């Protein structure tokens, strides 16, 4: 199930909220009941989209719960060897499951392509959210082994941690150590509820009003093929995608954080206006922060981080970025995208650092945005070859600079591009900062309900599906 | 020093109260959203289901039937989602609101429909795919080579984007269809081309030539095209004096449906029948015979343009009491449906073939029916997109 669907908004969410607050908060006032309601809701939420793969998730939960207990028990008995072997086994299990379901197809078809063997890919569909929940589980196992946390004693609370529906399928990646207290002890109140609802609507609007609309423009540009594209069209297209992926992803995180708030949780932030970044390093401090911090804590620092000699630091960075790229999808263009960022970050760190400081900020921002947009071409292209053709068009390898398609897009979608651009930058908080506090608070009263109604309009109208007599 | 302290205390207090004020309004807006959420949910559950959507011209999804197999393969979930959104409160209103919002913010292309000026909607023109067109014209040249003795004519009608340029949204990318059509004519050998672009472009008030809500041409355009085709094929247009009579003024065609814009209605007219010629219409594959090329029942349906011949059929034969000895084969798309009635008095027999639905080789008809003339009658968009001609001729 996704948040921007009729099933979620009409049936699932109201029902879960009503049960949680009536049965959990008002009548029984019991943490166990509240958690049980959330767990059942989360399992239904997942099963609704993955009626088969929910078994995989349950197995993974069960296995890691036992592994966690074993590690703790071994450590208590000072049996370091056993703790280590269980830990390594658990990590291999988790990476193995993720690797098999996410990457087997890619490896088999690439291997077959190179060797010319007629191997058939498995064509397993990717279980939704597996990249997210596996990383959450691994944060639990690693922190447990390192002694940062205690093992969760109750299976159903551990299951709730893994499957908690607000952040289950698209993050933020919440580390167990950050949320373990809230699982056992949290207090719902008006502040977190109303903040959560407002945040949820912001996220829903990002997804339904902005991301989907911008996405359809990029899709039409991409469909026309790089060989027929003018420079202008290519830039409009990738600009739309740049905004789309931000609104899509950060919108989902907003919805997750908002829904968390509705049920009394406080999740970590995941985005902080990435498109105002003035360097690539800055960008990655603002984009998908929970993933970067996961890789920092569990890969980069264990490898030695930057407290080593330069060649080793470069190696560490490349490992992290290769993995980051790969994590985003089982295709080689994601790897290219990760390596691209790895190289840019290393360049920034060792070569450009002093040079860049002399350049005016606005120029640094501009160059950063161009680099990010080029990155999104690699990210979104169907293949590496297509990505390079598209980038070629952006930088002039095209028959025309501006054609009718480009100028039509620009005239008819100008308002949308402008609104999207403004929403991706902190323009709203700047403008409302100019208002008196009183007016600012009145504004939210009008804005959120209006956005919600707009979301409903956009959600329903997207299903408009006229049947045209095909015999014409 | 003292004063400063007091001041900062005051600032703190107003800051605190404005924060509290903000909090109150945040709660209020969350409350309103919650009320809307639950209201929408409850109303969706008690609302009565609609079976058919006039605007979308389709049956809406009804309550999904539960079964374990549909649950396991996810069909139940898809059906439930379709059901909830299909039966959503005020669905049609929400859709038209959305289109209004889009158009307000400048959008002029929805679902491959250009939203033009003065309520004119345009079908987004087809692209000229050299390879695809070559396949079609090669096949047509082959056919001609095999049937040298038969007079073969081709008339490709331009679409509204070519004739009503002034009504297009600003900057809309449209190809030059006159050039495209001439290019097609040039690649055909042995075909007598009939130019429809020139005469249609000369018309004083071109807004009468195409429907505003549909991708077809009107009877007014057909009049002009008929005159051109008659001249090109050596027929005497004076032999058939007819009038166009309006039969409906509430036509909202495919473009209105695609875009979801129902702000205008069109009038459809049909020509009066020839007074001295009787005829019989046979729908070959359907095994149906009638005495009229019109199907008035279609005027009560959504697809009112189908009043001509009741729509498109693979093969339709018209036999008339005309004194002519000639047999005409028309290979066509739906543009021809409104023009063919005017050709009836000029031929003993007219065989209409629509390659998109005709599943046999066209040569067979030519051989068995002793065809004397062939007319290819298409509109540019359909011809450029067509792959069935090449398939049915080879």
Coordinates of C-alpha atoms in Angstrom, one line a residue, chain A:
Chain A
X1 CA 0.0 0.0 0.0
X2 CA 1.2 3.5 -0.6
X3 CA 0.2 6.6 1.3
X4 CA -1.0 8.4 -1.8
X5 CA -3.7 5.8 -2.6
X6 CA -7.4 5.8 -2.0
X7 CA -7.2 2.6 0.0
X8 CA -4.8 4.1 2.4
X9 CA -6.6 7.4 2.8
X10 CA -10.2 6.3 2.8
X11 CA -9.9 3.0 4.7
X12 CA -6.6 2.1 6.2
X13 CA -5.6 5.4 7.9
X14 CA -8.9 6.4 9.5
X15 CA -9.4 2.8 10.7
X16 CA -6.0 2.5 12.2
X17 CA -6.2 6.0 13.8
X18 CA -9.6 5.2 15.3
X19 CA -8.6 1.9 16.7
X20 CA -5.3 3.2 18.0
X21 CA -6.9 6.1 19.8
X22 CA -10.1 4.5 21.0
X23 CA -8.9 1.1 22.0
X24 CA -5.2 1.9 22.8
X25 CA -5.1 5.4 24.1
X26 CA -8.6 6.0 25.6
X27 CA -9.9 2.6 26.7
X28 CA -7.1 0.3 27.7
X29 CA -4.4 3.0 28.0
X30 CA -1.9 0.1 27.5
X31 CA 1.4 0.3 25.6
X32 CA 1.1 -3.3 24.7
X33 CA -2.4 -2.8 23.1
X34 CA -1.2 0.3 21.2
X35 CA 1.8 -1.6 19.9
X36 CA -0.2 -4.6 19.0
X37 CA -2.7 -2.5 17.0
X38 CA 0.2 -0.8 15.2
X39 CA 1.9 -4.1 14.5
X40 CA -1.3 -5.7 13.1
X41 CA -1.9 -2.6 11.0
X42 CA 1.7 -2.6 9.8
X43 CA 1.5 -6.2 8.7
X44 CA -1.7 -5.6 6.9
X45 CA -0.2 -2.5 5.3
X46 CA 2.8 -4.6 4.0
X47 CA 0.8 -7.6 3.0
X48 CA -1.6 -5.4 1.0
X49 CA 1.2 -4.7 -1.4
X50 CA 3.2 -7.9 -0.9
X51 CA 0.8 -10.7 0.0
X52 CA 3.6 -13.3 -0.6
X53 CA 6.8 -11.5 0.4
X54 CA 5.4 -10.7 3.8
X55 CA 6.5 -14.2 4.7
X56 CA 10.1 -13.2 3.9
X57 CA 9.8 -10.2 6.1
X58 CA 8.4 -12.3 9.0
X59 CA 11.2 -14.8 8.6
X60 CA 13.8 -12.1 8.6
X61 CA 12.2 -10.6 11.8
X62 CA 12.1 -14.0 13.5
X63 CA 15.7 -14.9 12.5
X64 CA 17.2 -11.6 13.6
X65 CA 15.2 -11.6 16.8
X66 CA 16.8 -14.9 17.8
X67 CA 20.2 -13.9 16.5
X68 CA 20.0 -10.7 18.6
X69 CA 19.1 -12.7 21.7
X70 CA 22.0 -15.2 21.0
X71 CA 24.5 -12.4 20.6
X72 CA 23.5 -10.8 23.9
X73 CA 23.5 -14.1 25.7
X74 CA 26.9 -15.0 24.4
X75 CA 28.2 -11.6 25.4
X76 CA 26.8 -11.9 28.9
X77 CA 28.6 -15.3 29.2
X78 CA 31.8 -13.5 27.9
X79 CA 31.8 -16.0 25.0
X80 CA 33.3 -13.5 22.5
X81 CA 33.8 -16.2 19.9
X82 CA 30.2 -17.3 19.8
X83 CA 29.0 -13.7 19.8
X84 CA 31.2 -13.0 16.9
X85 CA 30.2 -16.0 14.9
X86 CA 26.4 -15.4 15.4
X87 CA 27.0 -11.7 14.5
X88 CA 28.8 -12.6 11.3
X89 CA 26.2 -15.2 10.4
X90 CA 23.4 -12.7 11.0
X91 CA 25.1 -10.1 8.8
X92 CA 25.7 -12.6 6.0
X93 CA 22.1 -13.7 6.3
X94 CA 20.8 -10.2 5.9
X95 CA 23.1 -9.2 3.1
X96 CA 22.4 -12.6 1.5
X97 CA 18.7 -12.1 1.5
X98 CA 18.9 -8.5 0.2
X99 CA 21.5 -9.6 -2.4
X100 CA 19.5 -12.5 -3.6
X101 CA 16.2 -10.8 -3.9
X102 CA 17.5 -7.5 -5.2
X103 CA 20.6 -8.2 -7.2
X104 CA 20.4 -11.9 -8.4
X105 CA 18.7 -10.9 -11.6
X106 CA 21.4 -8.2 -12.4
X107 CA 24.3 -10.5 -11.7
X108 CA 22.9 -13.4 -13.6
X109 CA 22.1 -11.3 -16.7
X110 CA 25.4 -9.5 -16.6
X111 CA 27.3 -12.7 -16.2
X112 CA 25.3 -14.2 -19.0
X113 CA 26.0 -11.2 -21.1
X114 CA 29.7 -11.3 -20.6
X115 CA 30.2 -15.0 -21.0
X116 CA 27.6 -15.5 -23.6
X117 CA 26.1 -18.3 -21.6
X118 CA 22.3 -18.7 -22.1
X119 CA 21.5 -18.2 -18.4
X120 CA 18.0 -17.1 -17.7
X121 CA 17.5 -14.4 -15.0
X122 CA 15.3 -15.4 -12.1
X123 CA 12.9 -12.5 -12.7
X124 CA 12.0 -12.3 -9.1
X125 CA 10.0 -9.2 -8.4
X126 CA 11.8 -7.0 -5.8
X127 CA 10.1 -7.2 -2.4
X128 CA 8.9 -3.7 -1.5
X129 CA 10.9 -1.9 1.2
X130 CA 13.5 -4.7 1.5
X131 CA 16.4 -2.3 1.2
X132 CA 14.9 -0.2 4.0
X133 CA 13.9 -2.8 6.5
X134 CA 17.1 -4.9 6.0
X135 CA 19.2 -1.8 6.8
X136 CA 17.1 -1.1 9.9
X137 CA 17.5 -4.7 11.1
X138 CA 21.3 -4.5 10.4
X139 CA 21.5 -1.4 12.6
X140 CA 20.0 -3.4 15.4
X141 CA 22.4 -6.3 15.0
X142 CA 25.5 -4.2 14.6
X143 CA 24.7 -1.9 17.6
X144 CA 23.8 -4.9 19.7
X145 CA 27.2 -6.6 18.9
X146 CA 29.0 -3.4 19.6
X147 CA 27.2 -3.2 22.9
X148 CA 25.5 0.1 22.2
X149 CA 22.0 -1.3 22.9
X150 CA 20.3 -4.1 24.7
X151 CA 18.5 -6.9 22.9
X152 CA 14.8 -6.5 22.5
X153 CA 13.1 -9.0 24.7
X154 CA 9.7 -9.1 23.1
X155 CA 9.3 -10.5 19.6
X156 CA 6.3 -8.4 18.8
X157 CA 8.0 -5.2 19.8
X158 CA 11.0 -6.1 17.6
X159 CA 8.5 -7.0 14.8
X160 CA 6.9 -3.6 15.3
X161 CA 10.3 -1.9 14.9
X162 CA 11.0 -3.6 11.6
X163 CA 7.5 -3.3 10.1
X164 CA 6.3 0.0 11.5
X165 CA 4.2 1.1 8.5
X166 CA 5.0 4.9 8.4
X167 CA 8.7 4.3 7.5
X168 CA 8.5 0.7 6.3
X169 CA 8.7 1.1 2.5
X170 CA 10.6 4.3 1.8
X171 CA 12.4 5.4 5.0
X172 CA 13.7 7.3 6.8
X173 CA 16.0 4.5 7.9
X174 CA 15.4 4.7 11.6
X175 CA 18.1 3.1 13.7
X176 CA 17.0 0.9 16.5
X177 CA 19.1 2.8 19.0
X178 CA 17.2 6.0 18.2
X179 CA 13.8 4.5 18.6
X180 CA 14.0 1.7 21.2
X181 CA 12.8 3.9 24.0
X182 CA 9.8 5.2 22.0
X183 CA 8.8 1.6 21.2
X184 CA 8.3 0.9 24.9
X185 CA 7.4 4.3 26.1
X186 CA 5.8 7.1 24.2
X187 CA 3.1 9.6 25.0
X188 CA 0.7 10.8 22.3
X189 CA -0.3 14.4 22.7
X190 CA -1.9 17.2 20.8
X191 CA 1.4 18.8 19.9
X192 CA 2.9 15.7 18.2
X193 CA -0.5 14.8 16.7
X194 CA -1.2 18.2 15.1
X195 CA 2.4 18.6 14.0
X196 CA 2.2 15.2 12.5
X197 CA -1.0 15.8 10.6
X198 CA 0.3 19.0 9.1
X199 CA 3.5 17.3 8.2
X200 CA 1.7 14.4 6.6
X201 CA -0.3 16.8 4.4
X202 CA 2.8 18.7 3.3
X203 CA 4.3 15.3 2.3
X204 CA 1.2 14.2 0.6
X205 CA 1.0 17.4 -1.4
X206 CA 4.7 17.1 -2.4
X207 CA 3.9 13.7 -3.8
X208 CA 0.5 14.2 -5.4
X209 CA 0.5 17.8 -6.5
X210 CA 4.2 18.3 -7.4
X211 CA 6.1 15.1 -7.9
X212 CA 3.5 13.3 -10.1
X213 CA 2.8 16.3 -12.2
X214 CA 6.5 17.1 -12.7
X215 CA 7.2 13.4 -13.3
X216 CA 4.8 13.2 -16.2
X217 CA 6.6 16.0 -17.9
X218 CA 9.9 14.2 -17.6
X219 CA 8.4 11.0 -18.7
X220 CA 7.2 12.6 -21.9
X221 CA 10.6 14.2 -22.5
X222 CA 12.4 11.0 -21.9
X223 CA 10.0 9.1 -24.2
X224 CA 10.8 11.3 -27.1
X225 CA 14.4 9.9 -27.1
X226 CA 17.7 11.8 -26.8
X227 CA 18.2 11.8 -30.6
X228 CA 15.2 14.0 -31.2
X229 CA 15.8 16.4 -28.3
X230 CA 16.8 20.0 -28.3
X231 CA 19.1 21.3 -25.6
X232 CA 16.2 23.3 -24.1
X233 CA 14.0 20.2 -23.9
X234 CA 16.7 18.1 -22.2
X235 CA 17.2 20.7 -19.5
X236 CA 13.5 21.2 -18.9
X237 CA 13.2 17.4 -18.6
X238 CA 16.0 16.9 -16.2
X239 CA 15.0 20.0 -14.2
X240 CA 11.5 18.4 -13.8
X241 CA 13.1 15.1 -12.7
X242 CA 15.4 16.9 -10.3
X243 CA 12.3 18.4 -8.6
X244 CA 10.2 15.2 -9.0
X245 CA 12.6 12.9 -7.2
X246 CA 13.1 15.4 -4.4
X247 CA 9.3 15.9 -3.9
X248 CA 8.7 12.2 -4.3
X249 CA 11.3 11.1 -1.8
X250 CA 11.2 13.9 0.7
X251 CA 7.4 13.9 0.5
X252 CA 7.4 10.3 1.5
X253 CA 9.7 11.1 4.4
X254 CA 7.5 13.9 5.4
X255 CA 4.5 11.6 5.4
X256 CA 6.4 9.0 7.4
X257 CA 7.6 11.5 10.0
X258 CA 4.1 13.0 10.1
X259 CA 2.4 9.7 10.6
X260 CA 5.0 8.8 13.2
X261 CA 3.9 11.9 15.0
X262 CA 0.3 11.0 14.8
X263 CA 1.1 7.8 16.7
X264 CA 3.4 9.5 19.1
X265 CA 6.8 8.6 17.5
X266 CA 9.5 11.0 16.7
X267 CA 11.6 9.9 13.7
X268 CA 14.8 11.4 12.5
X269 CA 14.7 14.0 9.7
X270 CA 15.7 12.9 6.3
X271 CA 16.0 16.0 4.1
X272 CA 17.1 19.5 4.7
X273 CA 16.6 21.6 1.6
X274 CA 19.2 19.7 -0.5
X275 CA 18.9 22.0 -3.4
X276 CA 20.3 25.0 -1.5
X277 CA 23.6 23.1 -1.1
X278 CA 26.7 25.0 -2.3
X279 CA 28.9 21.9 -2.6
X280 CA 28.5 18.2 -3.2
X281 CA 29.6 17.5 0.4
X282 CA 26.9 19.9 1.5
X283 CA 24.3 18.3 -0.8
X284 CA 24.9 14.9 0.8
X285 CA 24.6 16.4 4.3
X286 CA 21.1 17.4 3.2
X287 CA 19.9 14.6 1.0
X288 CA 18.6 11.3 2.4
X289 CA 20.4 12.0 5.7
X290 CA 19.3 8.7 7.3
X291 CA 21.0 6.7 4.6
X292 CA 24.2 8.7 4.7
X293 CA 24.3 8.4 8.4
X294 CA 23.7 4.7 8.2
X295 CA 26.7 4.3 5.8
X296 CA 28.8 6.6 8.0
X297 CA 28.1 4.7 11.2
X298 CA 28.2 1.1 9.9
X299 CA 30.6 1.2 6.9
X300 CA 32.7 4.3 6.7
X301 CA 33.8 4.6 10.3
X302 CA 34.3 0.8 10.8
X303 CA 36.6 0.9 7.8
X304 CA 38.6 3.6 9.5
X305 CA 36.8 6.7 8.3
X306 CA 39.1 9.6 7.6
X307 CA 41.5 8.9 10.4
X308 CA 43.8 7.0 8.1
X309 CA 46.3 7.9 5.4
X310 CA 45.0 9.6 2.3
X311 CA 44.9 6.5 0.0
X312 CA 43.0 4.5 2.6
X313 CA 40.5 7.4 3.1
X314 CA 40.0 7.5 -0.7
X315 CA 39.5 3.8 -0.7
X316 CA 37.0 4.0 2.2
X317 CA 35.0 6.8 0.4
X318 CA 34.9 4.8 -2.8
X319 CA 33.6 1.7 -1.0
X320 CA 30.9 3.8 0.6
X321 CA 29.8 5.4 -2.6
X322 CA 29.9 2.3 -4.6
X323 CA 27.6 0.7 -2.1
X324 CA 25.4 3.8 -1.9
X325 CA 24.9 3.7 -5.6
X326 CA 24.2 0.0 -5.6
X327 CA 21.8 0.4 -2.7
X328 CA 19.6 2.6 -4.8
X329 CA 18.9 0.0 -7.4
X330 CA 20.0 -3.2 -9.1
X331 CA 21.3 -1.6 -12.3
X332 CA 24.7 -0.5 -13.5
X333 CA 23.7 3.1 -13.9
X334 CA 23.1 3.3 -10.1
X335 CA 26.7 2.1 -9.6
X336 CA 27.9 4.8 -12.1
X337 CA 25.9 7.4 -10.2
X338 CA 27.5 6.3 -6.9
X339 CA 31.0 6.3 -8.3
X340 CA 30.3 9.7 -9.9
X341 CA 29.5 11.1 -6.4
X342 CA 32.5 9.3 -4.8
X343 CA 34.8 10.9 -7.3
X344 CA 33.2 14.4 -6.9
X345 CA 33.5 14.1 -3.1
X346 CA 37.1 13.1 -3.2
X347 CA 37.9 15.9 -5.6
X348 CA 36.2 18.4 -3.3
X349 CA 37.9 17.0 -0.3
X350 CA 41.5 17.0 -1.5
X351 CA 41.8 19.3 -4.5
X352 CA 39.0 21.8 -4.9
X353 CA 38.6 22.7 -1.2
X354 CA 40.8 25.7 -1.1
X355 CA 40.0 26.8 -4.6
X356 CA 36.3 26.7 -4.1
X357 CA 36.3 29.0 -1.1
X358 CA 37.3 32.0 -3.4
X359 CA 34.4 31.5 -5.7
X360 CA 31.1 33.4 -4.8
X361 CA 28.5 31.3 -3.1
X362 CA 25.9 31.7 -5.8
X363 CA 28.2 30.4 -8.4
X364 CA 29.1 27.4 -6.2
X365 CA 25.4 26.7 -5.8
X366 CA 24.9 26.9 -9.5
X367 CA 27.8 24.5 -10.3
X368 CA 26.6 22.1 -7.5
X369 CA 23.0 22.1 -9.0
X370 CA 24.4 21.3 -12.5
X371 CA 26.5 18.5 -11.1
X372 CA 23.5 17.1 -9.2
X373 CA 21.3 17.3 -12.3
X374 CA 23.9 15.5 -14.3
X375 CA 23.8 12.9 -11.6
X376 CA 20.1 12.6 -11.9
X377 CA 20.4 11.8 -15.6
X378 CA 22.6 8.8 -14.7
X379 CA 20.1 7.9 -12.0
X380 CA 17.0 8.0 -14.1
X381 CA 18.2 6.8 -17.5
X382 CA 17.1 3.3 -18.6
X383 CA 20.8 2.5 -19.4
X384 CA 24.2 3.9 -19.2
X385 CA 24.4 4.6 -22.9
X386 CA 21.1 6.5 -22.9
X387 CA 22.4 8.5 -19.9
X388 CA 25.5 9.6 -21.8
X389 CA 23.4 10.5 -24.9
X390 CA 21.1 12.6 -22.7
X391 CA 24.0 14.4 -21.0
X392 CA 25.5 15.0 -24.5
X393 CA 22.3 16.7 -25.6
X394 CA 22.3 18.9 -22.4
X395 CA 25.8 20.1 -23.3
X396 CA 25.1 20.9 -26.9
X397 CA 25.2 17.6 -28.8
X398 CA 21.8 18.2 -30.5
X399 CA 20.6 19.5 -33.8
X400 CA 18.9 22.5 -32.2
X401 CA 19.2 24.6 -29.1
X402 CA 15.5 25.2 -28.7
X403 CA 12.7 23.7 -30.7
X404 CA 8.9 23.9 -30.7
X405 CA 8.6 21.0 -28.2
X406 CA 10.9 22.8 -25.7
X407 CA 9.2 26.2 -26.0
X408 CA 5.8 24.7 -25.7
X409 CA 6.9 22.9 -22.5
X410 CA 8.3 26.1 -21.2
X411 CA 5.2 28.1 -21.9
X412 CA 2.7 25.6 -20.6
X413 CA 4.5 24.4 -17.6
X414 CA 6.3 27.5 -16.6
X415 CA 4.1 28.1 -13.6
X416 CA 4.5 24.6 -12.4
X417 CA 8.3 24.7 -12.8
X418 CA 8.4 28.0 -10.9
X419 CA 6.2 26.7 -8.0
X420 CA 8.1 23.5 -7.9
X421 CA 11.4 25.4 -7.7
X422 CA 10.1 27.7 -5.0
X423 CA 8.9 24.8 -2.9
X424 CA 12.3 23.0 -3.2
X425 CA 14.0 26.1 -1.7
X426 CA 13.1 27.6 1.7
X427 CA 11.0 30.2 0.0
X428 CA 7.9 29.5 2.0
X429 CA 9.6 30.0 5.4
X430 CA 11.3 33.1 4.0
X431 CA 8.0 34.6 2.9
X432 CA 6.1 33.7 6.0
X433 CA 9.0 35.0 8.0
X434 CA 8.0 38.4 6.6
X435 CA 4.5 38.1 8.0
X436 CA 3.5 38.9 11.5
X437 CA 3.4 35.9 13.8
X438 CA -0.3 36.2 14.0
X439 CA -0.8 36.1 10.3
X440 CA 1.6 33.2 10.0
X441 CA -0.4 31.1 12.4
X442 CA -3.7 32.0 10.5
X443 CA -2.1 31.0 7.3
X444 CA -1.5 27.4 8.4
X445 CA -5.2 27.1 9.3
X446 CA -6.1 27.9 5.8
X447 CA -3.2 26.2 4.0
X448 CA -3.2 22.6 5.3
X449 CA -6.9 21.8 4.8
X450 CA -6.8 23.5 1.4
X451 CA -3.8 21.3 0.4
X452 CA -5.6 18.2 1.7
X453 CA -8.6 19.0 -0.6
X454 CA -6.2 19.6 -3.5
X455 CA -4.5 16.3 -2.8
X456 CA -7.8 14.5 -3.0
X457 CA -8.6 16.2 -6.3
X458 CA -5.2 15.3 -7.7
X459 CA -5.4 11.7 -6.4
X460 CA -8.8 11.0 -7.9
X461 CA -8.3 12.9 -11.1
X462 CA -5.2 10.8 -11.8
X463 CA -7.5 7.8 -12.1
X464 CA -9.6 9.5 -14.8
X465 CA -9.5 6.9 -17.5
X466 CA -11.8 7.5 -20.5
X467 CA -12.6 4.6 -22.7
X468 CA -12.3 5.8 -26.3
X469 CA -14.0 3.6 -28.8
X470 CA -11.0 2.1 -30.3
X471 CA -12.6 1.7 -33.6
X472 CA -11.9 5.2 -34.9

